Amino acid sequence: MAPPITAADLLAEITGLLGAGAVLTEAADLAGYCQDARHKFRAPALCVARPRDTAQVAALVGLLHRHGWPMLPQGGNTSLCGGATPDDRRPVIVSTQRLNRIRDIDPFGLSIAADAGCTIAALQEAAAGEGMLYPVSLGSEGSCQLGGTIATNAGGTAVLRYGTTRANVLGLEVVLPDGRILNTMRALHKDTAGYDLKQLFIGAEGTLGIVTGAVMRLYPAAPASAMCWLRIDAPARALDLLRLFRAHAGRLLTAFELMNAQQLANVLDHGTHPAPVESREGWHLMVELTDTRAQGLDDLLMAALEEAFDQGLILEGTVAQSLAQAEAMWALRHSVTESNMRVGVSITSDTAVPVGQVPAFIARAEAAVAAIHPEILVTVVGHVGDGNIHFIALFPTAAWQALPDPAATEARVREAVNDIAIELGGTFSAEHGVGQSMVAMMRRYKSGPELDVMRALRACLDPSGLMNRGRVTG
Ligand SMILES: Cc1cc2nc3c(=O)[nH]c(=O)nc-3n(C[C@H](O)[C@H](O)[C@H](O)COP(=O)(O)OP(=O)(O)OC[C@H]3O[C@@H](n4cnc5c(N)ncnc54)[C@H](O)[C@@H]3O)c2cc1C
């Protein structure tokens, strides 16, 4: 390794490599990259480097590797667990925002090859332009990027039908921590030649390399949608309805989203969304069926609803009568994070439990957080069809400010909620990743052998520990 380099010399080398316009150093320019989406994490970076292609990423990473300088890959910076914001080691933020080319679309093999910096919305649009569907869909899709969603194995609202991001990766291009390029960009649906190396980098949160490109699965476009909003009395009813909708619609069941009355109130009171049903009370389900053709889809939905009403599973419901109404329901669902920020300080879980355990998990978590602080507003929103419940302990701002030790309270809430998920056979990190905020949970819940293997893999690829140091495995 070369002798230690000064920050000024390193900046000069990076600028020489990428060009002055590609390197941000002014505090005002860095601000948006150094703070997370929910304004919970903020720390300085040496600079933001914005390479324009894979070769530049490789050259930059090779340079940082030679000088032993920490680096942090960043996509859309929409991480909800502090994954993409720096810590106090002043890393170079390697932003993929200029890697935004769609490379190829294959209508026969149903795949798209793209740079890692393409937003999910851009992928969806490119696929739709060719009569196909990129199925990963999440509230941050206008900002989050392909590389970031691969690095976190993002889930979202269509996992029930299309799986998580991992299920949709066919090939990857990754710059390894020493600057070499590992290329598995093969648009193949079958390939058993040796280890499936791409799997290592999916969900690794940038600790093993920087994803610069990917080949992703596409599906036939499914523009026909039948959608409804249902009010129910309890989470157990959501499971009854899940079985019923599966029996009626099979694989056409695409979204099955649950929220409680508090979550709906947060959105309605702090936004301009119309109320989907008359009463806010109880629990709310958003259900969507999609298909390649509209024919028969509404009938399918109505038949399921009729049976559900006959069985007394639903208190109240609305069927979207137009695309605008369906879009309004989605807009409401996608604005939960933003509206919760207006109510106070959220301690958000990313738990998943076996689907049948969702009602028990919610009931036990409600009791556990109520015992910690009487003013917590229990807010629940989740992809119930996947067992992935975001159980949110929401402190009104005044209550949060009055806490003698907010960090200790936050830790108690996190442990209480996550302990219950683990006891029920679940996880504390279903789709957002580990980032900074969940590292302690890794130590608490992962077994010694699991952590040992993860650390060994990391040491093998990044022996100097330069990539996303302190994250994931600590
Ligand atoms: C309003 C809102 C709604 C959301 N809804 C969902 C949801 O429904 N489901 C869900 O799963 N998530 C959701 N998220 C969380 C977030 O959008 C996802 O985790 C997303 O995958 C992050 O993508 P990003 O490009 O912003 O990555 P970033 O936030 O920039 O980075 C996330 C992590 O990946 C690493 N990383 C980023 N790019 C690369 C790369 N090219 N190579 C290697 N590592 C990289 C970073 O270092 C960091 O560790 C939501 C966030 C918001 C703000």
Coordinates of C-alpha atoms and ligand atoms in Angstrom, one line a residue:
M1 CA 0.0 0.0 0.0
A2 CA 1.2 3.5 -0.8
P3 CA 2.2 5.8 2.1
P4 CA -0.7 7.8 3.7
I5 CA -2.1 10.5 1.4
T6 CA -3.4 13.8 2.6
A7 CA -7.0 14.7 1.9
A8 CA -6.0 17.5 -0.4
D9 CA -3.7 15.2 -2.5
L10 CA -6.4 12.6 -2.7
L11 CA -9.0 15.1 -3.8
A12 CA -6.6 16.3 -6.5
E13 CA -6.1 12.7 -7.7
I14 CA -9.8 12.0 -7.8
T15 CA -10.4 15.3 -9.7
G16 CA -7.7 14.4 -12.1
L17 CA -9.4 11.0 -12.7
L18 CA -13.0 12.1 -13.1
G19 CA -12.8 15.8 -14.0
A20 CA -13.7 18.8 -11.8
G21 CA -17.4 18.8 -12.5
A22 CA -17.7 15.2 -11.2
V23 CA -16.4 15.9 -7.8
L24 CA -18.4 17.9 -5.2
T25 CA -16.6 19.3 -2.2
E26 CA -18.5 22.4 -1.1
A27 CA -20.6 22.0 2.0
A28 CA -23.8 23.2 0.3
D29 CA -23.3 20.7 -2.5
L30 CA -22.6 17.9 -0.1
A31 CA -25.6 18.5 2.2
G32 CA -28.1 16.4 0.4
Y33 CA -25.7 13.4 0.2
C34 CA -24.6 13.5 3.8
Q35 CA -28.0 13.4 5.4
D36 CA -30.6 10.6 5.1
A37 CA -34.2 10.8 3.8
R38 CA -35.6 11.1 7.3
H39 CA -33.0 13.5 8.6
K40 CA -31.9 11.1 11.3
F41 CA -28.3 10.6 10.2
R42 CA -25.8 13.3 9.1
A43 CA -22.0 13.2 8.9
P44 CA -19.3 14.8 6.7
A45 CA -17.7 13.2 3.6
L46 CA -14.4 14.0 2.0
C47 CA -16.3 14.6 -1.3
V48 CA -19.0 13.2 -3.5
A49 CA -17.4 11.5 -6.5
R50 CA -19.8 11.0 -9.5
P51 CA -18.2 8.7 -12.1
R52 CA -20.0 8.5 -15.4
D53 CA -19.4 4.8 -16.3
T54 CA -18.2 1.5 -15.0
A55 CA -14.6 2.1 -16.1
Q56 CA -14.5 5.3 -14.0
V57 CA -16.0 3.6 -11.0
A58 CA -13.3 0.9 -11.3
A59 CA -10.5 3.5 -11.6
L60 CA -11.9 5.5 -8.6
V61 CA -12.3 2.4 -6.4
G62 CA -8.8 1.2 -7.4
L63 CA -7.4 4.6 -6.4
L64 CA -9.1 4.6 -3.0
H65 CA -8.0 1.0 -2.4
R66 CA -4.4 1.9 -3.1
H67 CA -4.5 4.8 -0.7
G68 CA -6.6 3.0 2.0
W69 CA -9.3 5.6 2.0
P70 CA -12.9 4.5 3.1
M71 CA -15.7 4.7 0.5
L72 CA -19.4 4.6 0.6
P73 CA -21.5 3.7 -2.4
Q74 CA -24.7 5.8 -2.7
G75 CA -27.7 5.5 -5.0
G76 CA -30.8 7.5 -4.4
N77 CA -30.0 8.0 -0.7
T78 CA -33.5 6.9 0.3
S79 CA -32.3 4.3 2.8
L80 CA -34.5 4.2 5.9
C81 CA -31.8 2.8 8.2
G82 CA -28.9 5.2 7.6
G83 CA -27.3 2.9 5.0
A84 CA -26.2 5.5 2.5
T85 CA -25.1 8.4 4.7
P86 CA -21.5 8.7 5.9
D87 CA -20.2 8.0 9.4
D88 CA -17.4 10.1 11.1
R89 CA -14.6 8.5 9.0
R90 CA -15.1 11.0 6.2
P91 CA -15.4 8.5 3.4
V92 CA -15.6 9.3 -0.3
I93 CA -19.2 9.0 -1.3
V94 CA -19.3 7.1 -4.6
S95 CA -22.5 8.3 -6.2
T96 CA -24.0 6.3 -9.1
Q97 CA -26.4 9.0 -10.2
R98 CA -24.6 9.6 -13.5
L99 CA -24.6 5.9 -14.4
N100 CA -28.1 6.1 -15.8
R101 CA -28.2 4.4 -19.2
I102 CA -30.7 1.7 -20.2
R103 CA -28.3 -0.7 -22.0
D104 CA -30.6 -3.2 -23.6
I105 CA -34.2 -4.5 -23.5
D106 CA -34.9 -8.1 -24.7
P107 CA -38.6 -8.7 -25.5
F108 CA -38.0 -12.4 -26.2
G109 CA -36.0 -13.2 -23.1
L110 CA -38.0 -10.7 -21.0
S111 CA -35.1 -8.8 -19.5
I112 CA -33.6 -5.3 -19.2
A113 CA -29.9 -4.5 -18.8
A114 CA -29.3 -1.1 -17.2
D115 CA -26.7 1.0 -15.4
A116 CA -27.0 0.9 -11.6
G117 CA -27.9 4.6 -11.3
C118 CA -31.2 4.3 -13.3
T119 CA -34.1 5.1 -11.0
I120 CA -36.8 2.4 -10.5
A121 CA -39.3 4.8 -12.2
A122 CA -37.0 5.0 -15.2
L123 CA -36.8 1.2 -15.5
Q124 CA -40.6 0.9 -15.2
E125 CA -41.0 3.5 -17.9
A126 CA -38.4 1.9 -20.2
A127 CA -40.1 -1.5 -19.8
A128 CA -43.6 0.0 -20.3
G129 CA -42.4 1.6 -23.5
E130 CA -41.7 -1.9 -24.9
G131 CA -45.0 -3.4 -23.6
M132 CA -43.4 -5.0 -20.6
L133 CA -43.4 -4.6 -16.8
Y134 CA -40.5 -4.0 -14.4
P135 CA -42.4 -5.2 -11.3
V136 CA -40.5 -3.8 -8.3
S137 CA -42.6 -1.0 -6.9
L138 CA -42.0 1.1 -3.8
G139 CA -42.9 4.5 -2.4
S140 CA -39.4 5.9 -3.2
E141 CA -39.3 4.6 -6.8
G142 CA -38.9 8.1 -8.3
S143 CA -35.6 8.5 -6.5
C144 CA -34.2 5.1 -5.5
Q145 CA -31.9 3.4 -8.0
L146 CA -31.5 0.0 -9.4
G147 CA -28.1 -0.4 -7.6
G148 CA -29.5 0.7 -4.3
T149 CA -32.5 -1.7 -4.5
I150 CA -30.2 -4.6 -5.4
A151 CA -27.8 -3.7 -2.6
T152 CA -30.7 -3.7 -0.1
N153 CA -32.8 -6.5 -1.8
A154 CA -35.7 -4.0 -1.8
G155 CA -39.2 -5.4 -1.5
G156 CA -42.1 -3.1 -1.9
T157 CA -45.8 -3.6 -2.8
A158 CA -45.7 -6.3 -5.5
V159 CA -43.6 -8.9 -3.7
L160 CA -46.6 -11.2 -3.3
R161 CA -46.7 -11.7 -7.1
Y162 CA -43.2 -10.9 -8.4
G163 CA -40.9 -11.6 -5.4
T164 CA -38.3 -9.3 -4.0
T165 CA -35.5 -7.6 -6.0
R166 CA -33.4 -10.7 -5.6
A167 CA -35.9 -12.8 -7.4
N168 CA -35.6 -10.5 -10.4
V169 CA -31.8 -10.3 -10.8
L170 CA -30.4 -12.3 -13.8
G171 CA -27.0 -10.8 -13.9
L172 CA -24.7 -8.2 -12.3
E173 CA -21.7 -6.0 -13.0
V174 CA -19.8 -5.2 -9.8
V175 CA -16.7 -3.2 -9.1
L176 CA -14.9 -5.2 -6.4
P177 CA -13.3 -3.3 -3.4
D178 CA -9.8 -3.5 -5.1
G179 CA -11.2 -2.0 -8.4
R180 CA -11.5 -5.1 -10.5
I181 CA -14.7 -5.6 -12.4
L182 CA -16.7 -8.8 -11.9
N183 CA -19.0 -9.2 -14.8
T184 CA -22.0 -11.7 -14.8
M185 CA -24.2 -9.6 -17.0
R186 CA -25.8 -12.6 -18.6
A187 CA -29.5 -12.5 -19.6
L188 CA -29.9 -16.2 -18.8
H189 CA -32.8 -17.8 -17.0
K190 CA -30.7 -20.9 -16.4
D191 CA -27.0 -21.1 -15.6
T192 CA -25.5 -23.6 -13.2
A193 CA -21.8 -23.1 -14.1
G194 CA -20.2 -22.8 -10.8
Y195 CA -21.2 -20.6 -7.8
D196 CA -24.0 -18.1 -8.4
L197 CA -21.7 -15.2 -7.5
K198 CA -24.3 -12.4 -8.1
Q199 CA -26.2 -13.6 -5.1
L200 CA -23.4 -12.5 -2.8
F201 CA -23.8 -8.8 -3.8
I202 CA -27.6 -8.7 -3.5
G203 CA -28.6 -7.4 -0.1
A204 CA -24.9 -6.8 0.8
E205 CA -25.5 -3.1 1.2
G206 CA -22.3 -2.1 -0.7
T207 CA -20.0 -4.0 1.7
L208 CA -18.6 -6.3 -0.9
G209 CA -18.5 -4.1 -4.0
I210 CA -20.3 -1.5 -6.0
V211 CA -23.0 -2.6 -8.4
T212 CA -22.6 -0.7 -11.6
G213 CA -25.0 -2.6 -13.8
A214 CA -27.6 -5.3 -13.8
V215 CA -29.8 -7.5 -16.0
M216 CA -33.2 -7.7 -14.5
R217 CA -36.3 -9.8 -15.3
L218 CA -39.2 -8.2 -17.0
Y219 CA -42.8 -9.5 -17.3
P220 CA -45.6 -9.0 -19.8
A221 CA -47.2 -5.6 -19.1
A222 CA -50.2 -6.0 -16.8
P223 CA -52.0 -2.7 -17.2
A224 CA -55.4 -3.9 -16.2
S225 CA -56.1 -3.4 -12.5
A226 CA -59.0 -4.0 -10.2
M227 CA -58.5 -2.4 -6.8
C228 CA -60.4 -1.9 -3.6
W229 CA -60.0 -0.4 -0.1
L230 CA -61.5 -2.4 2.7
R231 CA -62.1 -1.6 6.3
I232 CA -61.9 -4.6 8.7
D233 CA -62.1 -5.1 12.4
A234 CA -58.7 -6.8 13.1
P235 CA -55.5 -8.0 11.5
A236 CA -56.8 -11.6 11.8
R237 CA -59.4 -10.7 9.2
A238 CA -56.7 -9.6 6.8
L239 CA -55.4 -13.2 6.8
D240 CA -58.9 -14.6 6.2
L241 CA -59.2 -12.2 3.3
L242 CA -55.7 -13.2 2.0
R243 CA -56.8 -16.8 1.7
L244 CA -60.1 -15.8 0.1
F245 CA -58.5 -13.5 -2.5
R246 CA -55.9 -16.1 -3.3
A247 CA -58.6 -18.7 -3.8
H248 CA -60.4 -16.4 -6.2
A249 CA -57.5 -14.6 -8.0
G250 CA -54.5 -16.9 -7.6
R251 CA -51.4 -15.3 -9.1
L252 CA -53.3 -12.2 -10.1
L253 CA -53.3 -11.0 -6.5
T254 CA -50.6 -8.4 -6.7
A255 CA -50.8 -6.1 -3.7
F256 CA -52.3 -6.7 -0.3
E257 CA -51.4 -3.8 2.0
L258 CA -52.5 -3.3 5.6
M259 CA -52.6 -0.2 7.8
N260 CA -54.2 0.7 11.1
A261 CA -56.5 3.6 11.9
Q262 CA -53.6 5.7 13.3
Q263 CA -51.6 5.4 10.1
L264 CA -54.7 6.4 8.0
A265 CA -55.3 9.3 10.3
N266 CA -51.7 10.5 10.0
V267 CA -52.0 10.5 6.2
L268 CA -55.4 12.1 6.0
D269 CA -54.7 14.8 8.7
H270 CA -51.3 15.8 7.2
G271 CA -52.0 15.6 3.5
T272 CA -54.7 16.3 0.9
H273 CA -55.8 12.8 0.2
P274 CA -59.5 12.0 0.1
A275 CA -60.7 9.5 2.7
P276 CA -61.0 6.1 0.9
V277 CA -63.9 4.9 3.1
E278 CA -66.3 6.7 5.4
S279 CA -64.9 5.6 8.7
R280 CA -61.2 5.7 9.8
E281 CA -61.9 3.2 12.6
G282 CA -60.4 -0.3 12.7
W283 CA -58.0 -1.6 10.2
H284 CA -57.6 -1.0 6.5
L285 CA -56.6 -3.2 3.6
M286 CA -55.7 -2.1 0.1
V287 CA -56.0 -5.0 -2.4
E288 CA -55.1 -4.9 -6.1
L289 CA -55.5 -7.6 -8.8
T290 CA -53.6 -7.0 -12.1
D291 CA -53.6 -8.8 -15.4
T292 CA -52.5 -8.4 -19.0
R293 CA -56.2 -7.8 -20.0
A294 CA -59.1 -6.1 -18.3
Q295 CA -61.6 -8.8 -19.4
G296 CA -63.0 -10.5 -16.4
L297 CA -60.9 -8.8 -13.8
D298 CA -63.6 -6.7 -12.2
D299 CA -65.9 -9.7 -12.1
L300 CA -63.2 -11.6 -10.3
L301 CA -62.8 -8.8 -7.7
M302 CA -66.6 -8.5 -7.2
A303 CA -67.0 -12.2 -6.7
A304 CA -64.3 -12.2 -4.0
L305 CA -65.9 -9.2 -2.3
E306 CA -69.3 -10.7 -2.4
E307 CA -68.1 -13.8 -0.6
A308 CA -66.1 -11.7 1.8
F309 CA -69.2 -9.6 2.7
D310 CA -71.3 -12.8 3.0
Q311 CA -68.8 -14.2 5.5
G312 CA -68.9 -11.0 7.5
L313 CA -65.1 -10.3 6.9
I314 CA -65.5 -6.7 5.8
L315 CA -67.0 -3.7 7.6
E316 CA -66.9 -1.3 4.7
G317 CA -65.3 -1.1 1.3
T318 CA -64.8 0.9 -1.9
V319 CA -63.9 -0.3 -5.3
A320 CA -61.8 2.1 -7.4
Q321 CA -64.1 3.1 -10.3
S322 CA -61.4 4.7 -12.4
L323 CA -57.7 4.8 -12.9
A324 CA -57.7 8.2 -11.1
Q325 CA -59.3 6.6 -8.0
A326 CA -56.8 3.7 -8.1
E327 CA -53.9 6.1 -8.3
A328 CA -55.4 8.1 -5.4
M329 CA -55.3 5.0 -3.3
W330 CA -51.7 4.3 -4.2
A331 CA -50.8 7.9 -3.6
L332 CA -52.3 7.6 -0.1
R333 CA -50.4 4.4 0.6
H334 CA -47.1 5.8 -0.7
S335 CA -47.3 8.9 1.5
V336 CA -47.1 7.2 4.9
T337 CA -43.4 8.0 5.5
E338 CA -43.8 11.6 4.7
S339 CA -47.0 12.1 6.8
N340 CA -45.5 10.3 9.8
M341 CA -42.6 12.7 9.7
R342 CA -45.1 15.5 10.1
V343 CA -46.7 13.9 13.2
G344 CA -43.5 13.4 15.2
V345 CA -40.5 11.1 15.6
S346 CA -40.9 7.6 14.3
I347 CA -39.1 4.5 15.6
T348 CA -39.8 2.3 12.6
S349 CA -39.5 -1.5 12.6
D350 CA -38.9 -3.5 9.4
T351 CA -40.0 -6.8 10.9
A352 CA -41.3 -9.8 9.1
V353 CA -42.9 -12.8 10.7
P354 CA -44.4 -16.0 9.2
V355 CA -47.7 -14.6 7.7
G356 CA -49.9 -16.6 10.1
Q357 CA -48.2 -14.9 13.0
V358 CA -49.0 -11.3 11.9
P359 CA -51.9 -10.8 14.3
A360 CA -50.0 -12.2 17.3
F361 CA -47.0 -10.0 16.4
I362 CA -49.1 -6.9 16.2
A363 CA -51.0 -7.5 19.4
R364 CA -47.8 -8.3 21.4
A365 CA -45.9 -5.4 20.0
E366 CA -48.7 -3.0 20.8
A367 CA -48.8 -4.1 24.4
A368 CA -45.0 -3.9 24.7
V369 CA -44.6 -0.3 23.4
A370 CA -47.6 0.9 25.5
A371 CA -45.7 -0.3 28.5
I372 CA -42.6 1.7 27.5
H373 CA -44.3 5.1 27.1
P374 CA -48.0 6.0 27.3
E375 CA -48.0 8.7 24.6
I376 CA -46.6 6.5 21.8
L377 CA -49.0 6.5 18.8
V378 CA -48.9 2.9 17.5
T379 CA -48.8 3.2 13.8
V380 CA -48.9 0.1 11.6
V381 CA -48.4 -0.2 7.9
G382 CA -47.2 -3.3 6.1
H383 CA -47.1 -5.7 3.2
V384 CA -49.2 -8.2 5.1
G385 CA -49.2 -10.7 2.3
D386 CA -45.4 -11.1 2.9
G387 CA -45.6 -11.0 6.7
N388 CA -43.6 -7.7 6.5
I389 CA -45.1 -5.3 9.1
H390 CA -43.6 -1.9 9.7
F391 CA -44.6 -1.4 13.3
I392 CA -43.9 2.2 14.1
A393 CA -43.7 3.7 17.6
L394 CA -44.5 7.3 16.8
F395 CA -43.8 9.9 19.5
P396 CA -45.6 13.3 19.2
T397 CA -42.8 15.8 19.0
A398 CA -43.4 17.3 22.4
A399 CA -43.4 13.8 24.0
W400 CA -40.1 13.0 22.3
Q401 CA -38.5 16.3 23.4
A402 CA -39.5 15.6 27.0
L403 CA -37.8 12.2 27.1
P404 CA -34.8 12.3 29.6
D405 CA -32.8 9.9 27.3
P406 CA -34.3 9.5 23.8
A407 CA -31.5 7.2 22.6
A408 CA -32.2 4.8 25.5
T409 CA -36.0 4.9 24.9
E410 CA -35.4 4.2 21.2
A411 CA -33.2 1.2 22.0
R412 CA -35.9 -0.2 24.4
V413 CA -38.6 0.2 21.8
R414 CA -36.5 -1.5 19.0
E415 CA -35.5 -4.4 21.2
A416 CA -39.0 -4.9 22.5
V417 CA -40.6 -5.0 19.0
N418 CA -37.8 -7.0 17.4
D419 CA -37.6 -9.5 20.2
I420 CA -41.2 -10.4 19.6
A421 CA -40.7 -10.8 15.9
I422 CA -37.7 -13.1 16.5
E423 CA -39.6 -15.1 19.1
L424 CA -42.3 -15.7 16.5
G425 CA -39.8 -17.0 14.0
G426 CA -39.3 -13.6 12.2
T427 CA -36.6 -11.1 11.3
F428 CA -35.8 -7.5 12.3
S429 CA -34.8 -6.5 8.8
A430 CA -37.2 -7.6 6.0
E431 CA -36.6 -5.1 3.2
H432 CA -34.7 -2.0 4.3
G433 CA -31.4 -3.5 5.2
V434 CA -29.2 -3.1 8.2
G435 CA -27.5 0.2 7.5
Q436 CA -26.3 2.0 10.6
S437 CA -29.4 1.8 12.7
M438 CA -29.7 -2.0 12.9
V439 CA -26.0 -3.1 13.4
A440 CA -26.7 -3.6 17.1
M441 CA -29.6 -5.9 16.1
M442 CA -27.3 -8.0 14.0
R443 CA -25.2 -8.6 17.1
R444 CA -28.2 -9.3 19.2
Y445 CA -30.0 -11.8 16.9
K446 CA -27.6 -13.4 14.4
S447 CA -25.8 -16.5 15.6
G448 CA -22.0 -16.6 16.0
P449 CA -21.6 -18.9 12.9
E450 CA -23.7 -16.6 10.7
L451 CA -21.8 -13.5 11.7
D452 CA -18.4 -15.4 11.3
V453 CA -19.2 -16.4 7.8
M454 CA -20.4 -12.9 6.8
R455 CA -17.2 -11.4 8.3
A456 CA -15.0 -14.0 6.5
L457 CA -16.6 -13.2 3.2
R458 CA -16.1 -9.5 3.8
A459 CA -12.5 -9.9 4.8
C460 CA -11.9 -12.1 1.7
L461 CA -13.2 -9.4 -0.7
D462 CA -12.2 -6.3 1.3
P463 CA -9.4 -7.1 3.6
S464 CA -8.7 -3.5 4.4
G465 CA -12.3 -2.9 5.4
L466 CA -12.8 0.2 3.2
M467 CA -16.3 -0.3 1.9
N468 CA -19.1 0.8 4.1
R469 CA -17.0 0.2 7.2
G470 CA -19.1 -0.3 10.4
R471 CA -22.2 -1.3 8.5
V472 CA -24.1 -4.6 8.4
T473 CA -21.7 -6.9 10.3
G474 CA -20.3 -4.0 12.4
Ligands
LIG1 C1 -40.9 7.1 1.0 C2 -40.1 5.8 1.0 C3 -40.7 4.6 0.8 C4 -40.0 3.4 0.9 N1 -40.6 2.2 0.6 C5 -39.9 1.1 0.6 C6 -40.6 -0.2 0.4 O1 -41.8 -0.3 0.2 N2 -39.8 -1.3 0.3 C7 -38.4 -1.3 0.5 O2 -37.8 -2.3 0.4 N3 -37.8 -0.1 0.7 C8 -38.5 1.0 0.8 N4 -37.9 2.2 1.1 C9 -36.4 2.2 1.4 C10 -35.5 2.5 0.2 O3 -36.1 3.2 -0.8 C11 -34.9 1.3 -0.3 O4 -34.1 0.7 0.6 C12 -34.1 1.4 -1.6 O5 -33.8 0.1 -2.1 C13 -32.8 2.2 -1.5 O6 -32.3 2.5 -2.8 P1 -31.4 3.8 -3.0 O7 -30.9 3.8 -4.4 O8 -31.9 5.0 -2.5 O9 -30.1 3.3 -2.1 P2 -29.3 4.2 -1.0 O10 -30.2 4.7 0.0 O11 -28.5 5.2 -1.7 O12 -28.4 3.1 -0.4 C14 -28.9 2.0 0.3 C15 -27.7 1.0 0.6 O13 -27.2 0.4 -0.5 C16 -25.9 0.8 -0.8 N5 -25.8 1.1 -2.2 C17 -26.4 2.0 -2.9 N6 -26.1 1.9 -4.2 C18 -25.3 0.9 -4.4 C19 -24.6 0.3 -5.5 N7 -24.7 0.7 -6.7 N8 -23.8 -0.8 -5.2 C20 -23.6 -1.2 -4.0 N9 -24.2 -0.7 -2.9 C21 -25.0 0.3 -3.1 C22 -25.6 2.0 0.1 O14 -24.2 2.1 0.4 C23 -26.5 1.7 1.3 O15 -25.9 0.8 2.1 C24 -38.6 3.4 1.1 C25 -38.0 4.7 1.3 C26 -38.7 5.8 1.3 C27 -38.0 7.1 1.5

